[in-house]
Coordinates of C-alpha atoms in Angstrom, one line a residue:
M1 CA 8.9 20.0 -5.1
L2 CA 8.7 22.0 -1.8
V3 CA 10.6 21.3 1.4
T4 CA 8.9 22.7 4.4
F5 CA 11.3 23.6 7.6
S6 CA 9.2 23.6 10.9
S7 CA 10.0 24.3 14.6
K8 CA 8.7 25.6 17.7
V9 CA 10.4 28.5 17.8
D10 CA 9.5 30.2 14.4
A11 CA 6.9 29.9 11.6
D12 CA 7.2 27.4 8.7
V13 CA 9.9 28.1 6.1
L14 CA 9.1 26.7 2.6
M15 CA 11.9 26.6 0.3
M16 CA 12.0 24.7 -3.5
A17 CA 13.6 21.6 -3.5
D18 CA 16.6 22.7 -5.4
H19 CA 17.2 25.6 -2.9
A20 CA 16.8 23.5 0.1
K21 CA 19.5 20.9 -1.1
L22 CA 21.9 23.8 -1.7
V23 CA 21.3 24.9 2.0
L24 CA 21.2 21.4 3.3
K25 CA 24.3 20.3 1.8
A26 CA 26.1 23.7 3.0
S27 CA 24.8 23.0 6.6
G28 CA 26.4 19.6 6.7
K29 CA 23.5 17.4 5.6
D30 CA 23.9 14.4 3.2
V31 CA 21.9 15.2 0.3
S32 CA 23.9 12.9 -1.8
N33 CA 21.2 10.9 -3.2
G34 CA 18.4 13.5 -2.8
I35 CA 16.6 15.2 -0.1
P36 CA 15.3 12.7 2.3
E37 CA 11.4 12.8 3.0
R38 CA 11.9 13.7 6.3
G39 CA 14.7 15.2 8.5
V40 CA 15.9 16.7 11.4
F41 CA 18.5 19.2 12.9
T42 CA 18.7 18.0 16.5
A43 CA 19.1 20.9 19.3
E44 CA 22.4 19.4 19.7
Q45 CA 23.5 19.6 15.7
L46 CA 22.3 23.1 15.3
E47 CA 25.5 24.9 16.4
D48 CA 27.8 23.1 14.1
A49 CA 25.1 23.3 11.0
I50 CA 25.2 27.1 11.7
K51 CA 28.8 27.3 11.6
K52 CA 29.0 25.3 8.4
L53 CA 26.2 27.3 6.8
E54 CA 28.0 30.6 7.9
H55 CA 31.2 29.4 6.4
A56 CA 29.7 28.5 2.9
I57 CA 27.9 31.8 2.8
A58 CA 31.1 33.6 3.8
N59 CA 33.1 31.7 1.0
E60 CA 30.6 31.7 -1.9
R61 CA 32.0 33.1 -4.9
P62 CA 29.4 35.6 -6.5
D63 CA 29.9 33.5 -10.0
D64 CA 28.9 30.4 -8.1
A65 CA 25.2 31.7 -7.9
L66 CA 24.9 31.7 -11.6
Q67 CA 26.1 28.4 -12.2
G68 CA 23.2 26.3 -13.7
H69 CA 21.3 29.5 -14.8
E70 CA 23.3 30.3 -18.1
D71 CA 20.1 29.2 -20.4
D72 CA 17.5 30.7 -18.4
D73 CA 15.5 33.5 -20.7
H74 CA 15.7 36.1 -17.9
N75 CA 17.7 39.3 -18.8
D76 CA 18.5 39.7 -15.1
K77 CA 22.0 38.4 -14.4
T78 CA 21.9 39.6 -10.9
P79 CA 22.4 36.3 -8.9
V80 CA 20.5 34.9 -6.0
V81 CA 23.3 34.1 -3.6
L82 CA 23.3 31.5 -0.6
E83 CA 22.8 34.0 2.0
Q84 CA 19.7 35.2 0.6
R85 CA 18.4 31.8 0.1
A86 CA 19.4 30.6 3.5
Y87 CA 18.7 33.9 5.4
P88 CA 15.3 32.3 6.9
L89 CA 16.4 29.1 7.7
L90 CA 19.4 30.3 9.3
S91 CA 17.2 32.7 11.4
M92 CA 15.2 29.8 12.3
M93 CA 18.2 27.9 13.1
R94 CA 19.7 30.5 15.4
K95 CA 16.2 30.9 17.5
A96 CA 15.9 27.2 17.7
L97 CA 19.7 26.9 19.2
A98 CA 18.8 29.5 21.8
A99 CA 15.6 27.5 22.6
K100 CA 17.5 24.2 22.7
E101 CA 14.7 23.2 19.9
S102 CA 15.0 21.0 16.8
I103 CA 14.1 21.9 13.4
M104 CA 12.2 19.2 11.0
W105 CA 11.7 19.2 7.5
E106 CA 9.5 17.4 5.3
T107 CA 9.3 17.4 1.4
G108 CA 6.0 17.4 -0.3
S109 CA 3.9 19.2 -3.3
G110 CA 2.8 22.1 -1.2
W111 CA -0.7 21.4 -1.8

């Protein structure tokens, strides 16, 4: 499943649901029951969400990125860290904050 993040200030950002869940959780959204079908970061919520996401990125340990991938058939052990996964959305968040715009997301198949 894909999650599409949209804002008036930037192009849409698409993420696989598993990756979006990590980023949403790090930015302070409750995803304990899964990713809501639709959601929003209001302009007022963005500053706090950015701080939380930056904090999570700064405090991630390299081995955190490998969790859950021990059984992968890939020989490449270079982890994809939260910073890399979150970069497009974090960029959108910063632009939206500066423009005082919101960011919405919607889940779907991508087709």
